[in-house]
Amino acid sequence: QGMNFVAGLLLLVVQNGDFRESPKLEKEEEAFWMLTCLMTDGQLAGFYRRHFPLLRRYLWAFDHLAAKHLPELKAHFAREGVQHAVYLHQWFLTLFINCLPMQMVLVFWDAIICGGRGFELMLPITVALLETVQDVLLSLPFEDIVRFFKVMRIGEEDFDSAMIGKLVVDRSRRIALTSRITASLCAPIPDDGEEDAFESPWASPSPREDKDGFVFSPDKRGAANSGAAAAGDQESMLGCYLRQLSEMRDRASVRSWWEDARVNL
């Protein structure tokens, strides 16, 4: 469900990205204990347990944050029949690894693991990331929204994903979690087989998933499957987004984003 991506990235980190030779036993052991620490001390195990209890809490928390910080985008997604689970299942279960360019992922991991706030920082980062692509998403119908989320991992030669990642993290610092959200995320998770006292709109069975793990509303599923695009089209879509972002610099929201880039990097 995503744990393999987390373990793989930890192994990549301890190997310094060099897999010309098989990992030595001590490197594998180091990656194992790092994963164990994240699962226990960081409570990451709650994302992968039966019924995904911690994932459901994060989806509930994001819904509250989206209503406050992304009301226009949330309304657009509702009109198009796009559920948050379309993209958040993969973003949260893989800690962004399988969804975004690797250099951006590493920046997010530095902030999440070393920043002192833990995994709850995924929520402000997610909101900040969506803020940066909101203008494009608002112009897309259902099929293109789903396709856009699927191709966000594809990088381009002139796309400095590490810089964008740093700017997203910087913007995320302005997004505060309420005490209610923090309390719900930190509340003990019951053992398997026990009822979770935490109630959320995500407690019902998960919607159906396609083979790539993306979730669709029933009335939109057929349209999404018929709108599949070739890899070349996917790459051009991300390139088109970047060009649009550049062309919109005169807008206040986007101008502040690029001003932040010049100040912080």
PDB file of C-alpha atoms in Angstrom, residues 30-193:
ATOM      1  CA  GLU A  30      20.518   0.973   8.923  1.00  0.00           C
ATOM      2  CA  ALA A  31      17.580   1.410   6.541  1.00  0.00           C
ATOM      3  CA  PHE A  32      15.594  -1.209   8.480  1.00  0.00           C
ATOM      4  CA  TRP A  33      16.034   0.538  11.821  1.00  0.00           C
ATOM      5  CA  MET A  34      15.187   3.907  10.253  1.00  0.00           C
ATOM      6  CA  LEU A  35      11.952   2.386   8.949  1.00  0.00           C
ATOM      7  CA  THR A  36      11.251   0.850  12.358  1.00  0.00           C
ATOM      8  CA  CYS A  37      11.713   4.229  14.025  1.00  0.00           C
ATOM      9  CA  LEU A  38       9.313   5.905  11.585  1.00  0.00           C
ATOM     10  CA  MET A  39       6.736   3.178  12.104  1.00  0.00           C
ATOM     11  CA  THR A  40       6.850   3.215  15.909  1.00  0.00           C
ATOM     12  CA  ASP A  41       8.109   6.571  17.173  1.00  0.00           C
ATOM     13  CA  GLY A  42       6.648   8.449  14.200  1.00  0.00           C
ATOM     14  CA  GLN A  43       3.426   6.378  14.283  1.00  0.00           C
ATOM     15  CA  LEU A  44       3.644   5.851  10.528  1.00  0.00           C
ATOM     16  CA  ALA A  45       2.329   2.306  11.043  1.00  0.00           C
ATOM     17  CA  GLY A  46      -1.148   3.778  11.524  1.00  0.00           C
ATOM     18  CA  PHE A  47      -1.282   4.529   7.794  1.00  0.00           C
ATOM     19  CA  TYR A  48      -0.925   0.866   6.851  1.00  0.00           C
ATOM     20  CA  ARG A  49      -2.939  -0.972   9.476  1.00  0.00           C
ATOM     21  CA  ARG A  50      -6.261  -2.611   8.745  1.00  0.00           C
ATOM     22  CA  HIS A  51      -8.864  -0.059   7.600  1.00  0.00           C
ATOM     23  CA  PHE A  52      -6.116   2.614   7.385  1.00  0.00           C
ATOM     24  CA  PRO A  53      -7.095   4.399  10.635  1.00  0.00           C
ATOM     25  CA  LEU A  54      -4.479   7.145  10.506  1.00  0.00           C
ATOM     26  CA  LEU A  55      -5.005   7.733   6.795  1.00  0.00           C
ATOM     27  CA  ARG A  56      -8.707   8.315   7.426  1.00  0.00           C
ATOM     28  CA  ARG A  57      -7.845  10.879  10.093  1.00  0.00           C
ATOM     29  CA  TYR A  58      -5.507  12.707   7.731  1.00  0.00           C
ATOM     30  CA  LEU A  59      -8.165  12.757   5.001  1.00  0.00           C
ATOM     31  CA  TRP A  60     -10.646  14.210   7.467  1.00  0.00           C
ATOM     32  CA  ALA A  61      -8.124  16.837   8.592  1.00  0.00           C
ATOM     33  CA  PHE A  62      -7.305  17.771   5.012  1.00  0.00           C
ATOM     34  CA  ASP A  63     -11.004  18.238   4.241  1.00  0.00           C
ATOM     35  CA  HIS A  64     -11.186  20.845   7.015  1.00  0.00           C
ATOM     36  CA  LEU A  65      -8.026  22.603   5.807  1.00  0.00           C
ATOM     37  CA  ALA A  66      -9.236  22.605   2.199  1.00  0.00           C
ATOM     38  CA  ALA A  67     -12.516  24.223   3.225  1.00  0.00           C
ATOM     39  CA  LYS A  68     -10.553  27.053   4.841  1.00  0.00           C
ATOM     40  CA  HIS A  69      -7.592  27.505   2.498  1.00  0.00           C
ATOM     41  CA  LEU A  70      -8.811  26.068  -0.831  1.00  0.00           C
ATOM     42  CA  PRO A  71     -12.579  26.707  -0.939  1.00  0.00           C
ATOM     43  CA  GLU A  72     -12.684  27.460  -4.669  1.00  0.00           C
ATOM     44  CA  LEU A  73     -10.681  24.373  -5.578  1.00  0.00           C
ATOM     45  CA  LYS A  74     -12.738  22.191  -3.240  1.00  0.00           C
ATOM     46  CA  ALA A  75     -15.954  23.422  -4.862  1.00  0.00           C
ATOM     47  CA  HIS A  76     -14.528  22.781  -8.335  1.00  0.00           C
ATOM     48  CA  PHE A  77     -13.540  19.233  -7.393  1.00  0.00           C
ATOM     49  CA  ALA A  78     -17.043  18.646  -6.005  1.00  0.00           C
ATOM     50  CA  ARG A  79     -18.633  19.807  -9.258  1.00  0.00           C
ATOM     51  CA  GLU A  80     -16.330  17.558 -11.277  1.00  0.00           C
ATOM     52  CA  GLY A  81     -16.822  14.550  -8.994  1.00  0.00           C
ATOM     53  CA  VAL A  82     -13.175  14.397  -7.917  1.00  0.00           C
ATOM     54  CA  GLN A  83     -12.708  12.929  -4.462  1.00  0.00           C
ATOM     55  CA  HIS A  84      -9.690  13.913  -2.373  1.00  0.00           C
ATOM     56  CA  ALA A  85      -8.752  10.244  -2.285  1.00  0.00           C
ATOM     57  CA  VAL A  86      -7.953  10.431  -6.021  1.00  0.00           C
ATOM     58  CA  TYR A  87      -4.580  11.915  -5.153  1.00  0.00           C
ATOM     59  CA  LEU A  88      -4.245  11.887  -1.347  1.00  0.00           C
ATOM     60  CA  HIS A  89      -4.235   8.094  -0.979  1.00  0.00           C
ATOM     61  CA  GLN A  90      -1.009   7.907  -2.958  1.00  0.00           C
ATOM     62  CA  TRP A  91       0.477  11.135  -1.605  1.00  0.00           C
ATOM     63  CA  PHE A  92       0.046  10.100   2.021  1.00  0.00           C
ATOM     64  CA  LEU A  93       0.606   6.337   1.811  1.00  0.00           C
ATOM     65  CA  THR A  94       3.876   6.763  -0.116  1.00  0.00           C
ATOM     66  CA  LEU A  95       4.849  10.054   1.612  1.00  0.00           C
ATOM     67  CA  PHE A  96       4.823  11.688  -1.853  1.00  0.00           C
ATOM     68  CA  ILE A  97       7.486   9.286  -3.193  1.00  0.00           C
ATOM     69  CA  ASN A  98       5.458   7.806  -6.040  1.00  0.00           C
ATOM     70  CA  CYS A  99       3.741  11.046  -6.956  1.00  0.00           C
ATOM     71  CA  LEU A 100       6.270  13.887  -7.250  1.00  0.00           C
ATOM     72  CA  PRO A 101       9.799  14.423  -8.634  1.00  0.00           C
ATOM     73  CA  MET A 102      12.381  12.841  -6.346  1.00  0.00           C
ATOM     74  CA  GLN A 103      14.266  16.052  -5.559  1.00  0.00           C
ATOM     75  CA  MET A 104      11.038  17.641  -4.363  1.00  0.00           C
ATOM     76  CA  VAL A 105      10.243  14.550  -2.291  1.00  0.00           C
ATOM     77  CA  LEU A 106      13.617  14.728  -0.554  1.00  0.00           C
ATOM     78  CA  VAL A 107      12.997  18.362   0.388  1.00  0.00           C
ATOM     79  CA  PHE A 108       9.603  17.418   1.834  1.00  0.00           C
ATOM     80  CA  TRP A 109      11.146  14.537   3.769  1.00  0.00           C
ATOM     81  CA  ASP A 110      13.789  16.817   5.279  1.00  0.00           C
ATOM     82  CA  ALA A 111      11.037  19.124   6.545  1.00  0.00           C
ATOM     83  CA  ILE A 112       8.765  16.320   7.793  1.00  0.00           C
ATOM     84  CA  ILE A 113      11.354  14.111   9.496  1.00  0.00           C
ATOM     85  CA  CYS A 114      13.890  16.699  10.630  1.00  0.00           C
ATOM     86  CA  GLY A 115      11.673  19.750  11.110  1.00  0.00           C
ATOM     87  CA  GLY A 116      10.301  18.809  14.512  1.00  0.00           C
ATOM     88  CA  ARG A 117       6.597  18.635  13.589  1.00  0.00           C
ATOM     89  CA  GLY A 118       6.519  15.081  12.300  1.00  0.00           C
ATOM     90  CA  PHE A 119       4.104  13.648   9.777  1.00  0.00           C
ATOM     91  CA  GLU A 120       1.393  16.192  10.521  1.00  0.00           C
ATOM     92  CA  LEU A 121       3.451  18.591   8.393  1.00  0.00           C
ATOM     93  CA  MET A 122       2.225  16.607   5.364  1.00  0.00           C
ATOM     94  CA  LEU A 123      -1.079  18.438   5.675  1.00  0.00           C
ATOM     95  CA  PRO A 124       0.242  22.035   5.384  1.00  0.00           C
ATOM     96  CA  ILE A 125       2.633  20.884   2.638  1.00  0.00           C
ATOM     97  CA  THR A 126      -0.261  19.329   0.708  1.00  0.00           C
ATOM     98  CA  VAL A 127      -2.340  22.488   1.002  1.00  0.00           C
ATOM     99  CA  ALA A 128       0.601  24.677  -0.049  1.00  0.00           C
ATOM    100  CA  LEU A 129       1.372  22.422  -3.010  1.00  0.00           C
ATOM    101  CA  LEU A 130      -2.232  22.559  -4.207  1.00  0.00           C
ATOM    102  CA  GLU A 131      -2.200  26.339  -3.854  1.00  0.00           C
ATOM    103  CA  THR A 132       0.637  26.521  -6.376  1.00  0.00           C
ATOM    104  CA  VAL A 133      -1.256  24.479  -9.002  1.00  0.00           C
ATOM    105  CA  GLN A 134      -4.742  25.712  -8.158  1.00  0.00           C
ATOM    106  CA  ASP A 135      -5.094  28.013 -11.178  1.00  0.00           C
ATOM    107  CA  VAL A 136      -4.399  25.163 -13.565  1.00  0.00           C
ATOM    108  CA  LEU A 137      -6.629  22.659 -11.743  1.00  0.00           C
ATOM    109  CA  LEU A 138      -9.540  25.096 -11.784  1.00  0.00           C
ATOM    110  CA  SER A 139      -9.420  25.118 -15.576  1.00  0.00           C
ATOM    111  CA  LEU A 140      -9.456  21.314 -15.975  1.00  0.00           C
ATOM    112  CA  PRO A 141     -12.360  18.859 -16.265  1.00  0.00           C
ATOM    113  CA  PHE A 142     -12.466  15.590 -14.337  1.00  0.00           C
ATOM    114  CA  GLU A 143     -10.445  13.432 -16.748  1.00  0.00           C
ATOM    115  CA  ASP A 144      -7.636  16.003 -17.029  1.00  0.00           C
ATOM    116  CA  ILE A 145      -7.531  16.564 -13.260  1.00  0.00           C
ATOM    117  CA  VAL A 146      -6.982  12.843 -12.691  1.00  0.00           C
ATOM    118  CA  ARG A 147      -4.383  12.716 -15.465  1.00  0.00           C
ATOM    119  CA  PHE A 148      -2.601  15.787 -14.095  1.00  0.00           C
ATOM    120  CA  PHE A 149      -2.164  14.224 -10.664  1.00  0.00           C
ATOM    121  CA  LYS A 150      -0.810  11.070 -12.284  1.00  0.00           C
ATOM    122  CA  VAL A 151       1.892  12.947 -14.213  1.00  0.00           C
ATOM    123  CA  MET A 152       3.085  15.312 -11.462  1.00  0.00           C
ATOM    124  CA  ARG A 153       5.984  12.928 -10.820  1.00  0.00           C
ATOM    125  CA  ILE A 154       7.370  13.598 -14.309  1.00  0.00           C
ATOM    126  CA  GLY A 155      10.159  16.166 -14.242  1.00  0.00           C
ATOM    127  CA  GLU A 156      11.349  18.435 -17.029  1.00  0.00           C
ATOM    128  CA  GLU A 157      14.842  19.644 -17.844  1.00  0.00           C
ATOM    129  CA  ASP A 158      14.102  23.261 -16.923  1.00  0.00           C
ATOM    130  CA  PHE A 159      12.006  22.322 -13.875  1.00  0.00           C
ATOM    131  CA  ASP A 160      13.909  22.910 -10.627  1.00  0.00           C
ATOM    132  CA  SER A 161      11.852  20.591  -8.452  1.00  0.00           C
ATOM    133  CA  ALA A 162      14.082  21.096  -5.400  1.00  0.00           C
ATOM    134  CA  MET A 163      13.526  24.860  -5.537  1.00  0.00           C
ATOM    135  CA  ILE A 164       9.775  24.429  -5.885  1.00  0.00           C
ATOM    136  CA  GLY A 165       9.851  21.982  -2.965  1.00  0.00           C
ATOM    137  CA  LYS A 166      11.640  24.517  -0.739  1.00  0.00           C
ATOM    138  CA  LEU A 167       9.110  27.181  -1.654  1.00  0.00           C
ATOM    139  CA  VAL A 168       6.208  24.852  -0.891  1.00  0.00           C
ATOM    140  CA  VAL A 169       7.701  24.056   2.521  1.00  0.00           C
ATOM    141  CA  ASP A 170       8.196  27.767   3.185  1.00  0.00           C
ATOM    142  CA  ARG A 171       4.588  28.508   2.261  1.00  0.00           C
ATOM    143  CA  SER A 172       3.346  25.607   4.393  1.00  0.00           C
ATOM    144  CA  ARG A 173       4.639  27.348   7.527  1.00  0.00           C
ATOM    145  CA  ARG A 174       1.793  29.852   7.193  1.00  0.00           C
ATOM    146  CA  ILE A 175      -0.822  27.110   7.405  1.00  0.00           C
ATOM    147  CA  ALA A 176      -1.631  26.275  11.021  1.00  0.00           C
ATOM    148  CA  LEU A 177      -3.466  23.205  12.272  1.00  0.00           C
ATOM    149  CA  THR A 178      -6.265  23.715  14.751  1.00  0.00           C
ATOM    150  CA  SER A 179      -6.020  22.136  18.178  1.00  0.00           C
ATOM    151  CA  ARG A 180      -8.886  19.815  17.222  1.00  0.00           C
ATOM    152  CA  ILE A 181      -7.014  18.527  14.171  1.00  0.00           C
ATOM    153  CA  THR A 182      -3.793  18.062  16.124  1.00  0.00           C
ATOM    154  CA  ALA A 183      -5.611  16.204  18.886  1.00  0.00           C
ATOM    155  CA  SER A 184      -7.314  13.869  16.415  1.00  0.00           C
ATOM    156  CA  LEU A 185      -4.047  13.045  14.655  1.00  0.00           C
ATOM    157  CA  CYS A 186      -2.232  12.348  17.925  1.00  0.00           C
ATOM    158  CA  ALA A 187      -5.017  10.327  19.584  1.00  0.00           C
ATOM    159  CA  PRO A 188      -4.128   6.672  20.238  1.00  0.00           C
ATOM    160  CA  ILE A 189      -4.984   4.270  17.449  1.00  0.00           C
ATOM    161  CA  PRO A 190      -6.905   1.189  18.643  1.00  0.00           C
ATOM    162  CA  ASP A 191      -5.622  -2.304  18.036  1.00  0.00           C
ATOM    163  CA  ASP A 192      -6.855  -4.198  14.975  1.00  0.00           C
ATOM    164  CA  GLY A 193     -10.377  -5.441  15.521  1.00  0.00           C
TER     165      GLY A 193
END
